[in-house]
Each structure stands twice: as C-alpha cells, then as structure tokens.
Amino acid sequence: MSLRTTLLASAVALAAALPLSAAEPAKYRSAQEILDASPAGDWRTLDPANTLYMELESGRVIIELAPAFAPEHVGNIRTLAHEGFWNGLNIYRSQDNWVVQFGDPTEDEAKRKSIGTAKAKLPAEFERKAEGLRFDRLPDADGWAPQVGFVDGFQAGRDPATGQAWMAHCYGTLGAGRDTAPDSSNATELYVVIGQSPRQLDRNITVVGRVVKGMELLSVIKRGPDPMGMYDKPTDYTPIKAIRLASDVPEAERTALQLLRTDSKTFADATEARRNRRDAWYVRPAGHIDLCNVPLPVRAPKQG
Amino acid sequence: MSLRTTLLASAVALAAALPLSAAEPAKYRSAQEILDASPAGDWRTLDPANTLYMELESGRVIIELAPAFAPEHVGNIRTLAHEGFWNGLNIYRSQDNWVVQFGDPTEDEAKRKSIGTAKAKLPAEFERKAEGLRFDRLPDADGWAPQVGFVDGFQAGRDPATGQAWMAHCYGTLGAGRDTAPDSSNATELYVVIGQSPRQLDRNITVVGRVVKGMELLSVIKRGPDPMGMYDKPTDYTPIKAIRLASDVPEAERTALQLLRTDSKTFADATEARRNRRDAWYVRPAGHIDLCNVPLPVRAPKQG
C-alpha cells in the first residue's frame, strides 16, 4: 500500500484501463487522457474584459463574468472594479457549506464606501430568454430544472415551456447578494458558493459569474461564528488587496489561462469518461453525472 | 440595507411568511419554526459507543458511526480508537472540493504505526441488504440511485431490483480509503467529504459514518499543493491530538448532542419547508430537494 495508491481515487488518480471485453469496441480513456489528447481549438482564452482578479494575501482568485446572463450587473461590476471599489474592503462572511461573501458590510448606508459612477439601482437578472444562447445540454436527469447544460462554460438551466434560461448555483458560482426585494442588489455585495450546490437559489438571485481558478483560497477561509457565517470582530475579516478587471492589469501581470470549451467534443468525451468510470479503481460506473459534478477544465497555455 | 438583510438568505434567515392566498390552508412555517416547535421525542441522543471525537487544536469534530452498513469497518474503528491508533497522527491530505484524509501516510508498510489488535484485513462493505432497515424515502428524483432517503440519520440509496441499500456520499460523509482492490481497506485511512457530493463513489468504497458536528474545522484545512491534495512537507499536516470513542471519554468531557430523527414528522415537515421555500425572500420555491441538500439538524439538549 503506497501513499499514492492507498488513497481514495480522485479526479487525477488511476488512469489504468480495465481489461477490455469483446463487447467494448474502444479502450476506455480517462478524462485526463482525453484532455491530454485534445486539439488546441477546443480551448479558449478568457476575455480580459470579462475577467476579474481578486487579489488576496494568499494569492489570486480568477473569476469569469457572465454578461450574457447578467448584463446590467456585470456592467456595474466592471465599473466598480475599474474604480477600485473593493480595494481595501474585505471578505466579511464565511458560512460553512454555503458561501463566502465580500463587499462593504457597513450597517449605516451613509457611511458606506462610495460606489463612484456605478449605478445605485439594477434590475433583477434571475433569468433570460434562452433564444440566442448556445446550450450544450447534459443528457442526465436533474431534479431542479427541466433541462441543464452549459452555456459558454457556465452551468445553466433551461425551461422549454417558458423559453427561459438561467445560471445554476454550483461550487464556485459568483452571485450578487440582495435584500428581500428582487431588484435590491447593486452588485457590490458578492458571494461565492463554497459548499454543496444550493440550486434552490437558482432563479431567486442574480448570478454574475464563476470562479475559474483559486477556489482553494476562498474555501478555506475560517468560518464566522454566527449562524450566517458573520464574524463578531472585523479583525477576522479577510482583506481584499484589490479586485481588478484583467483588462486593467498590465499584460505582464496577467495570469495566462485557457478553459476547455463546453461546446467541444473533448468536453463531451471527458464528461462521459466521468459519468462512467471504467478504470481499475471503480467497480461500478455511476451511469450518471450531476450538472455541478462535471469538471470545467482549466490549464496554462501550452508553451511554444 | 442593513447588514442582516442585504445578505444572501440562508438556512437561518428570514422566517417571515408571505401573505396567504385563499388557496393556502395553512401558514407557511420555516424549517426553523418547525424545529422550534418539535416534540422532544423527535430527537435522539447519539450512542457513545457509535460516536467518535476527533480532537484537533481547533476543536472537536463529532462523528456518528454506521455499524448497520459497515459492521466490520466500524468494529475495527472502535478498536483503533480505543487503542489510540490515530492519536498523534495527522490529516495529511486536503483536496479542494473533494476530501480531507487522515491516518498514517508512511510509504513503507514496515514503518507504519501498529494497528494493535485491529484486524489487518476487512471485507468490502459497499452495500447491504435493504431488508431490516427502516428507509425514510425522499420523494424527490435522484439521478444516482433508483431510490434515496434516510436510514437512522444517514443519507442512503436503495435499489428495489437488487434489494440492496448503501450509504450516499454527501458533505460530511466519512469513508474508508482503499487501494485498487475493493477489500484493501483496513479502516485506518479515513476521508471526510468537504465538497460537492461525489455520489459517483457510492457503492465503490466503504462508508463508515458521518460528521454530525465540527465540519467547519475540517473544511477550512489548507489544501495540499499536489492535484490529490497531498502536502509536500509534513509541517503542513494538521495534527490529530486524539480520536476517541465517546464511550471511552469521561462523561463530564462528552459533548451533549441531539439529532433530529429522520423518521419523525418534524423532519419530513422541515424538509418540505426547504423543498418549497415560501418566505419573503424566495420568489420561486424550488419544488425539489436533493438528498445531499437536506439538512440533518443537530442541537444541544434543552435544559431543565
């Protein structure tokens, strides 16, 4: 029992193939083998104008924004980031198996940090017309939505009866906290999901993007002691050095990153390899995968 | 926009009821209101012989063991805990959105800590006969199993075609790491799920219990840098002061804890209140809840 093999098999472990039966026409390839063999065109580069860098003392969290779903919120977020709204503010909430949240928690509105030229009032952007969106549907059953799949790298739901589509809450989803009124968000108070997918929030709040790299910096933030994860003293806050649009960052300081296109054959093949694991470790392929269990691969661009 | 109300609504927030329509016979009660009104008999006390205390520098993690599903593993775990096997060992793996794992990672089997009188060889206990188990079925659809529900407080799957039942992997599930051979676990290397429910592991590995309190101590453990969450230096390990059976701990040092019975009306009612949120915040009740999204309430016993 070596260190490597006694451990619970995971995403990256154990690519060995089972002996093939006569009925199996092709050798099973693990998701990693499929990714390793992928054509360059199956990857896309993040658009710097849609990319946020959140700079923490522990490192950089990289977020892709979703203007196709939340144009007004993303517009405000671009303005807020461009004008440095979050710089020097904090992550002031960390609730286990739920969310971390950041912005300005000041109770007294008059004392809150100025939002500069950002809009004070935004519409609720809980869903939109599905028309005009490429929707790469996941064939698997889902209890929360009539259809689920991917829209340009974002997990999404769709309802043919209403013709609407929306972003789903998965691990890493970025949303805009709101008050009781659906249109009470101004996109300053943002949360990131750090636990079991809270899909009951879908279509109840505006989702604005997704963390594509750096979740491990947010997920380990010490939980606040109150039931909603609020801290009882500001010294427990996690300071935000800056949140900037990648397009506002000098090119030399940007993080080069490619995402697997969710409309690619590589993505479909890698998802199938996860849906039905037929490596040496798994004794029973699941025959199913949930929307929020589908990996969304990210890599550094290949050199040369 | 006060601090409390601008935030994303969560488990404990916003119990206010919507105005009732004529068609609604009863006022909506939040899950918390239902719990607050529950009869004492709907709660159970943990059996100290089935309870582990994991003592970390940050506090106590409380685990309920599941002998009904994994009698051989639980037997070994009781022996290992009673003889102090994990005392002074470490959490040596923390993989984001996956698991933390603990035990003895020593590569060289000869140099590994003695397992004392525990058995060196255990059978795989991936599933068992459903017969003889009370199964409180969740009516909601599930993609991973023909039926899902609760067995004495544990999330479980069931297949009427095979007559088998098994424990499901949710946030907080405790399992026994294994090598490629299904029966290669000796229950020394245990993992706890800290991310999106990896249900693909169901029936592929032996589940031995569930963390009932203290997940917030495990979920924040700094992730290891390698793809499987292993640390590159032992100084990054999280030391385990002790893992003991509650029955081996003096009564005065035990943590009094009650769990809501999953066969109670209170549990069914609280689950329905989560399946269809009709408070002031939610604009669209989900009409669905996933097995791993159902809260399993825990409380300190009421005084007096």
XYZ file of C-alpha atoms in Angstrom:
608
model
C 0.000 0.000 0.000
C 1.928 3.006 -1.191
C 0.965 6.527 -0.350
C -0.405 7.158 -3.770
C -2.471 4.062 -4.190
C -3.971 3.570 -0.759
C -5.771 6.852 -1.121
C -9.252 7.427 -2.253
C -9.149 7.687 -6.015
C -9.867 11.168 -7.267
C -10.018 13.316 -10.339
C -6.460 12.722 -11.255
C -5.830 9.240 -9.988
C -5.579 5.896 -11.604
C -5.875 6.178 -15.306
C -5.238 2.475 -15.804
C -7.747 0.759 -18.049
C -9.640 -2.406 -17.222
C -9.141 -5.400 -19.484
C -11.443 -4.988 -22.439
C -14.334 -7.314 -23.040
C -15.211 -8.334 -26.589
C -18.247 -6.066 -26.442
C -16.175 -2.978 -25.832
C -15.018 -1.561 -29.116
C -12.705 1.089 -27.741
C -10.277 1.281 -24.894
C -11.538 3.383 -22.009
C -9.711 6.686 -21.791
C -9.724 8.640 -18.564
C -10.807 12.263 -18.583
C -7.168 13.257 -18.178
C -6.090 11.180 -21.176
C -8.846 12.792 -23.216
C -7.731 16.256 -22.164
C -4.100 15.454 -22.899
C -5.041 14.482 -26.458
C -7.318 17.476 -27.073
C -6.850 19.743 -30.083
C -5.821 23.325 -29.310
C -9.051 24.648 -30.809
C -11.086 23.005 -28.048
C -9.661 25.534 -25.597
C -10.482 29.203 -25.286
C -8.684 32.090 -23.640
C -10.506 34.208 -21.084
C -11.582 37.613 -22.318
C -9.726 40.130 -20.105
C -12.738 42.462 -20.175
C -14.834 39.680 -18.616
C -12.230 38.535 -16.128
C -11.799 39.686 -12.543
C -8.683 39.207 -10.471
C -9.347 39.167 -6.752
C -6.023 39.686 -5.001
C -5.810 38.221 -1.505
C -2.776 37.886 0.697
C -2.907 34.172 -0.086
C -2.942 34.705 -3.849
C -5.120 35.466 -6.851
C -8.689 34.273 -7.409
C -9.754 34.414 -11.055
C -13.390 34.973 -11.959
C -15.132 34.862 -15.312
C -18.089 37.216 -15.590
C -21.292 36.318 -17.432
C -22.599 39.365 -19.313
C -24.844 37.138 -21.425
C -26.914 36.407 -18.320
C -26.495 39.500 -16.178
C -25.530 42.431 -18.434
C -26.535 45.149 -16.000
C -24.824 43.575 -13.018
C -21.690 42.823 -14.995
C -21.673 46.386 -16.267
C -21.753 47.661 -12.695
C -19.087 45.178 -11.597
C -16.802 46.366 -14.393
C -17.280 49.959 -13.245
C -16.799 49.083 -9.569
C -13.630 47.112 -10.309
C -12.283 49.763 -12.673
C -12.761 52.405 -9.987
C -11.281 50.243 -7.231
C -14.437 49.846 -5.161
C -13.419 46.580 -3.472
C -9.785 47.539 -2.915
C -9.198 47.612 0.821
C -12.579 46.035 1.589
C -12.977 42.526 2.990
C -14.467 39.093 2.885
C -16.750 39.591 5.888
C -18.741 36.378 5.833
C -17.834 32.700 5.622
C -20.616 30.217 6.274
C -19.742 26.551 6.162
C -21.156 24.542 3.245
C -22.726 27.715 1.914
C -20.910 30.903 0.805
C -18.175 33.412 1.421
C -19.271 36.988 0.843
C -17.430 40.273 0.349
C -18.001 43.973 -0.105
C -18.853 46.647 2.441
C -20.894 45.381 5.413
C -21.315 48.787 7.000
C -24.784 48.992 8.549
C -25.222 52.715 8.079
C -25.788 53.391 4.387
C -24.484 56.940 4.713
C -21.143 55.638 5.934
C -20.701 53.019 3.266
C -17.986 53.310 0.653
C -18.990 55.330 -2.396
C -19.916 53.312 -5.472
C -18.452 56.042 -7.688
C -20.033 56.144 -11.115
C -21.658 52.721 -10.746
C -25.452 52.552 -10.848
C -27.251 52.601 -7.497
C -30.170 50.630 -8.890
C -30.106 47.480 -11.019
C -32.843 45.200 -12.297
C -33.138 41.618 -11.070
C -31.422 39.409 -13.669
C -32.530 35.973 -12.487
C -33.174 34.508 -15.942
C -33.252 35.478 -19.602
C -34.585 34.302 -22.927
C -32.951 31.034 -23.933
C -33.132 32.130 -27.562
C -29.769 33.207 -28.879
C -27.779 31.103 -26.419
C -25.900 28.026 -27.477
C -26.952 25.452 -24.872
C -24.872 22.277 -24.687
C -27.322 20.065 -22.940
C -26.354 17.439 -20.413
C -28.460 14.335 -21.050
C -28.612 13.477 -17.355
C -31.741 13.873 -15.276
C -31.919 16.872 -12.964
C -34.426 17.471 -10.201
C -34.114 21.249 -10.167
C -34.665 22.176 -13.806
C -36.378 20.715 -16.881
C -33.052 20.873 -18.746
C -29.489 21.527 -17.647
C -26.293 22.086 -19.561
C -23.571 24.571 -20.360
C -23.602 27.995 -21.949
C -20.098 29.093 -22.895
C -18.550 27.461 -19.855
C -21.279 28.299 -17.339
C -23.595 25.752 -15.747
C -27.153 26.608 -16.698
C -30.774 25.535 -16.572
C -33.413 25.913 -19.267
C -37.165 25.528 -19.450
C -38.641 24.838 -22.901
C -42.104 25.680 -21.557
C -41.156 29.261 -20.751
C -38.291 29.666 -23.201
C -36.111 30.914 -20.340
C -32.532 30.047 -19.305
C -30.608 30.833 -16.145
C -27.316 30.191 -14.433
C -27.183 27.387 -11.897
C -25.622 27.551 -8.439
C -22.652 25.187 -8.276
C -19.396 25.171 -6.337
C -17.602 28.382 -7.374
C -20.657 30.269 -8.610
C -20.480 34.042 -8.057
C -23.733 35.802 -7.249
C -24.950 39.213 -6.154
C -26.416 39.315 -2.636
C -29.720 41.058 -2.332
C -32.284 42.237 0.202
C -35.866 40.964 0.206
C -36.777 42.971 -2.876
C -35.653 41.070 -6.004
C -34.121 44.236 -7.503
C -32.288 45.330 -4.348
C -28.775 44.327 -5.430
C -26.331 46.925 -6.673
C -23.629 44.272 -7.315
C -21.339 45.464 -4.539
C -22.025 42.549 -2.141
C -20.942 39.394 -3.922
C -20.898 35.789 -2.730
C -19.124 32.654 -3.910
C -20.588 29.190 -3.285
C -18.189 27.068 -1.214
C -20.360 24.026 -0.492
C -22.936 21.593 -1.787
C -24.662 23.192 -4.765
C -27.514 25.349 -3.411
C -29.639 25.013 -6.516
C -32.712 26.243 -4.642
C -31.214 29.707 -5.177
C -31.471 29.346 -8.959
C -33.808 31.990 -10.397
C -34.049 33.641 -6.983
C -30.967 35.798 -7.186
C -28.673 37.221 -9.857
C -25.703 35.066 -10.779
C -22.898 37.115 -12.296
C -20.069 34.665 -12.984
C -17.934 31.843 -11.742
C -14.534 31.342 -10.105
C -12.368 29.576 -12.665
C -9.193 29.407 -10.592
C -8.356 29.918 -6.935
C -11.340 28.359 -5.177
C -8.914 26.758 -2.731
C -8.118 30.257 -1.437
C -11.760 31.078 -0.720
C -12.949 27.701 0.530
C -10.501 27.596 3.455
C -11.422 30.954 4.921
C -12.210 30.497 8.594
C -15.942 30.295 9.170
C -17.640 33.089 11.052
C -19.208 32.064 14.356
C -22.748 33.223 13.785
C -25.276 31.023 12.005
C -24.893 33.029 8.797
C -21.113 32.962 8.975
C -20.704 36.586 10.032
C -17.665 37.432 12.136
C -18.061 39.046 15.517
C -14.902 41.128 15.053
C -13.527 42.835 11.949
C -10.056 41.509 12.734
C -11.346 38.148 11.460
C -12.092 39.610 8.035
C -10.014 38.519 5.075
C -8.650 41.688 3.439
C -9.074 42.188 -0.277
C -5.982 43.893 -1.638
C -7.726 44.590 -4.923
C -10.329 43.384 -7.355
C -9.413 44.436 -10.863
C -10.557 43.718 -14.379
C -7.835 41.755 -16.117
C -8.023 44.319 -18.899
C -6.953 46.984 -16.389
C -3.906 44.931 -15.364
C -0.639 45.256 -17.306
C -0.261 42.262 -19.607
C 2.859 41.082 -17.847
C 0.932 40.743 -14.594
C -1.990 38.801 -16.039
C -2.438 35.068 -15.491
C -2.486 33.176 -18.772
C -5.324 30.684 -18.642
C -7.271 28.530 -21.047
C -10.655 26.945 -20.445
C -11.971 23.892 -22.179
C -14.817 24.879 -24.496
C -18.029 23.313 -23.266
C -19.231 23.014 -26.861
C -16.263 20.798 -27.791
C -16.093 17.063 -28.397
C -13.286 16.897 -25.856
C -15.631 18.252 -23.192
C -18.392 15.796 -24.094
C -15.928 12.906 -24.108
C -14.328 13.892 -20.808
C -17.771 14.222 -19.221
C -18.714 10.746 -20.433
C -15.452 9.388 -19.013
C -16.546 10.773 -15.637
C -20.130 9.624 -15.969
C -18.947 6.076 -16.497
C -15.614 5.476 -14.827
C -14.153 2.263 -16.161
C -10.669 2.464 -14.702
C -9.071 -0.064 -12.387
C -10.386 1.573 -9.214
C -14.104 1.898 -9.899
C -16.101 -1.292 -9.550
C -19.386 0.332 -10.569
C -19.618 3.180 -13.080
C -22.295 5.638 -11.927
C -24.076 5.909 -15.280
C -24.947 9.451 -14.288
C -23.375 12.800 -13.589
C -24.911 15.866 -11.988
C -24.530 19.306 -13.531
C -22.424 20.516 -10.607
C -20.171 17.439 -10.655
C -18.995 17.999 -14.228
C -15.425 19.327 -14.147
C -14.731 22.501 -16.126
C -11.048 22.079 -17.012
C -8.618 24.965 -16.902
C -4.962 24.956 -17.950
C -1.995 27.158 -18.517
C -1.467 27.704 -22.245
C 0.945 25.231 -23.802
C 4.357 26.688 -24.435
C 5.992 27.120 -27.810
C -29.996 47.810 3.509
C -28.924 46.542 6.907
C -26.126 44.080 7.377
C -28.525 41.280 8.109
C -30.931 41.758 5.295
C -28.697 42.691 2.404
C -27.095 39.292 2.656
C -27.890 36.246 0.708
C -30.670 34.469 2.556
C -29.532 31.245 4.127
C -30.612 28.423 6.345
C -31.389 30.620 9.246
C -32.574 33.795 7.584
C -35.885 35.347 7.008
C -38.630 33.357 8.595
C -41.255 35.929 7.640
C -44.279 34.468 5.931
C -45.724 35.664 2.654
C -49.283 36.942 2.707
C -51.572 33.956 2.420
C -53.751 33.389 -0.587
C -57.224 31.943 -0.145
C -55.968 28.647 -1.565
C -53.361 28.184 1.132
C -54.924 26.477 4.083
C -52.005 26.828 6.475
C -49.458 29.494 7.187
C -46.013 28.650 5.881
C -43.635 27.763 8.667
C -39.891 27.943 8.100
C -37.749 24.913 8.883
C -36.510 26.732 11.988
C -40.030 27.397 13.218
C -40.869 23.737 12.695
C -37.784 22.676 14.648
C -38.539 25.129 17.423
C -41.980 23.564 17.847
C -40.814 19.937 17.666
C -41.709 17.427 20.382
C -38.791 16.121 22.441
C -39.402 12.593 21.165
C -38.447 13.620 17.627
C -34.846 13.972 18.788
C -32.381 11.230 19.635
C -29.158 11.229 21.596
C -26.002 9.876 19.985
C -24.938 6.455 21.218
C -21.494 6.992 22.809
C -20.361 3.581 21.538
C -21.060 4.762 17.966
C -19.604 8.227 18.387
C -16.062 9.363 17.658
C -14.488 12.523 18.957
C -11.671 13.797 16.777
C -9.705 16.312 18.819
C -7.879 18.945 16.779
C -6.097 22.032 18.019
C -9.042 23.992 16.586
C -11.646 21.955 18.458
C -13.693 18.758 18.461
C -15.158 17.065 15.417
C -18.019 14.677 16.259
C -18.680 11.666 14.079
C -21.507 9.152 14.146
C -20.513 5.667 13.011
C -22.781 3.439 10.942
C -22.461 -0.157 12.104
C -25.674 -1.089 10.288
C -23.890 -0.506 6.981
C -20.258 -1.292 7.750
C -20.122 -3.564 10.799
C -16.604 -4.871 10.142
C -15.133 -1.451 9.474
C -16.876 0.091 12.436
C -15.643 -2.772 14.608
C -12.085 -2.040 13.542
C -12.538 1.697 14.017
C -13.773 1.117 17.557
C -10.692 -0.980 18.281
C -8.341 1.517 16.641
C -9.868 4.429 18.571
C -9.938 2.517 21.845
C -6.245 1.709 21.444
C -5.318 5.250 20.419
C -4.213 4.469 16.864
C -4.839 7.962 15.453
C -3.514 9.867 18.474
C -0.507 11.830 17.298
C -1.176 11.091 13.624
C -2.323 13.708 11.135
C -4.656 14.956 8.492
C -2.224 14.575 5.612
C -4.429 15.362 2.655
C -6.797 18.215 1.818
C -8.078 18.353 -1.745
C -10.360 21.210 -2.660
C -13.989 20.328 -3.363
C -13.204 16.699 -2.568
C -11.922 15.289 0.755
C -9.649 15.659 3.730
C -7.969 12.412 4.719
C -6.158 11.229 7.834
C -4.238 8.278 9.238
C -0.679 7.168 8.638
C 0.673 8.035 5.177
C 4.004 6.290 5.682
C 5.047 4.693 2.397
C 6.959 1.826 3.925
C 4.463 -0.607 5.385
C 7.010 -1.931 7.859
C 7.454 1.526 9.327
C 3.784 2.283 9.694
C 2.157 2.627 13.078
C 0.962 -0.669 14.559
C -2.754 -1.320 14.290
C -2.671 -3.152 17.612
C -5.405 -5.740 17.955
C -7.399 -4.373 14.991
C -7.918 -6.659 12.010
C -5.440 -6.306 9.162
C -7.997 -7.461 6.614
C -11.601 -6.366 6.197
C -14.252 -7.170 3.615
C -15.563 -4.503 1.260
C -18.802 -3.165 2.751
C -20.105 -1.113 -0.143
C -23.759 -2.124 0.220
C -26.019 -4.434 2.223
C -29.465 -5.978 2.107
C -32.134 -3.299 2.379
C -34.294 -5.726 4.334
C -34.352 -4.930 8.005
C -33.575 -1.237 7.534
C -36.150 1.429 8.089
C -35.826 3.607 4.994
C -37.468 7.018 5.089
C -37.696 7.702 1.434
C -37.269 11.121 -0.091
C -39.884 11.503 -2.827
C -37.574 13.621 -4.976
C -35.966 12.331 -8.155
C -32.316 11.347 -7.973
C -30.009 10.633 -10.882
C -27.609 8.398 -8.981
C -29.901 5.833 -7.378
C -33.367 4.341 -8.000
C -34.409 5.476 -4.520
C -32.852 7.761 -1.938
C -33.722 8.524 1.637
C -32.567 8.278 5.221
C -31.665 5.359 7.415
C -31.439 6.391 11.058
C -29.928 9.750 10.190
C -27.697 8.652 7.335
C -28.239 9.570 3.694
C -28.744 6.367 1.720
C -29.614 4.871 -1.644
C -31.710 1.794 -2.324
C -32.420 -0.386 -5.330
C -35.657 -2.398 -5.258
C -34.384 -4.511 -8.168
C -31.447 -5.863 -6.198
C -32.863 -5.415 -2.703
C -29.683 -3.585 -1.716
C -29.106 -0.364 0.219
C -25.979 1.754 0.674
C -24.775 4.976 2.208
C -24.535 8.004 -0.078
C -21.610 10.408 -0.325
C -22.690 13.840 0.861
C -20.922 16.744 2.539
C -19.563 15.329 5.814
C -19.615 11.659 4.833
C -16.824 9.598 6.410
C -15.387 6.787 4.303
C -12.519 4.338 4.388
C -9.826 4.944 1.745
C -8.804 1.901 -0.196
C -6.325 0.690 -2.769
C -7.408 -0.724 -6.132
C -8.642 -3.977 -4.598
C -12.159 -3.450 -3.175
C -11.226 -5.194 0.074
C -7.935 -3.358 0.585
C -9.090 -1.020 3.361
C -8.236 -1.717 6.985
C -10.153 1.367 8.169
C -7.052 3.274 9.266
C -7.069 5.794 6.378
C -10.337 7.694 6.596
C -11.628 10.580 4.497
C -14.344 13.184 5.009
C -16.147 14.769 2.059
C -15.655 18.567 2.059
C -17.153 19.470 -1.321
C -19.902 18.876 -3.828
C -21.382 15.439 -3.142
C -19.220 12.877 -5.007
C -22.044 10.398 -5.432
C -20.073 8.530 -8.090
C -18.216 6.980 -5.150
C -21.406 5.358 -3.842
C -21.074 1.561 -3.852
C -17.413 1.898 -4.801
C -15.967 2.320 -1.351
C -16.967 1.634 2.239
C -18.758 4.463 4.010
C -18.432 4.226 7.763
C -20.231 7.247 9.183
C -20.851 10.944 9.053
C -19.592 14.112 10.728
C -22.500 15.446 12.765
C -20.719 18.481 14.242
C -17.464 20.278 13.515
C -17.325 20.205 9.708
C -16.218 23.854 9.800
C -12.968 22.683 11.404
C -12.209 20.201 8.625
C -13.449 22.192 5.641
C -11.029 25.089 6.213
C -7.873 22.998 6.333
C -5.372 24.435 3.879
C -5.368 22.495 0.633
C -2.311 20.483 -0.287
C -0.496 21.658 -3.395
C -0.496 18.432 -5.391
C -3.512 17.502 -7.543
C -4.714 14.998 -4.939
C -4.299 17.494 -2.121
C -1.192 15.878 -0.628
C 1.230 18.170 1.175
C 4.831 18.387 0.093
C 6.047 18.799 3.660
C 4.818 17.166 6.867
C 4.890 20.541 8.625
C 1.707 21.327 6.700
C -0.104 18.386 8.287
C -2.920 19.077 10.747
C -2.108 17.158 13.934
C -4.718 14.909 15.475
C -4.454 15.140 19.239
C -6.729 12.132 19.664
C -9.594 10.198 18.167
C -11.601 8.512 20.888
C -14.881 6.701 21.233
C -17.217 8.898 23.239
C -17.810 5.876 25.466
C -14.101 5.951 26.382
C -14.315 9.620 27.366
C -15.334 10.590 30.914
C -18.948 11.693 30.894
C -18.078 15.195 32.054
C -15.911 15.671 28.943
C -18.505 14.469 26.450
C -20.451 16.826 24.195
C -24.173 16.552 24.760
C -25.855 16.444 21.374
C -29.221 15.537 19.968
C -30.044 14.743 16.366
C -33.413 15.121 14.738
C -34.852 11.674 13.998
C -35.127 11.235 10.254
C -38.229 9.068 10.780
C -40.068 11.923 12.512
C -42.846 14.157 11.242
C -40.725 17.141 12.239
C -38.019 16.018 9.835
C -40.484 15.468 6.989
C -42.087 18.851 7.632
C -38.751 20.689 7.855
C -37.614 19.051 4.617
C -40.793 20.150 2.869
C -40.273 23.694 4.192
C -36.882 23.628 2.439
C -38.179 21.979 -0.721
C -40.691 24.779 -1.131
C -39.481 27.977 0.456
C -42.378 30.375 0.749
C -40.827 33.071 2.886
C -40.454 36.713 1.982
C -37.083 36.256 0.287
C -37.726 33.434 -2.154
C -39.611 34.409 -5.279
C -39.678 30.855 -6.667
C -39.866 27.748 -4.457
C -37.675 25.018 -5.946
C -40.261 22.250 -5.735
C -37.368 19.843 -5.261
C -34.607 18.991 -2.865
C -31.582 16.788 -3.391
C -30.605 14.116 -0.896
C -27.396 15.951 -0.005
C -29.162 19.311 0.385
C -31.482 18.088 3.128
C -30.287 19.491 6.471
C -29.800 16.992 9.299
C -30.434 19.152 12.362
C -28.345 18.857 15.498
C -28.854 20.681 18.788
C -27.663 20.844 22.349
C -30.177 19.142 24.637
C -32.734 21.519 26.125
C -32.043 22.403 29.721
C -34.323 21.622 32.648
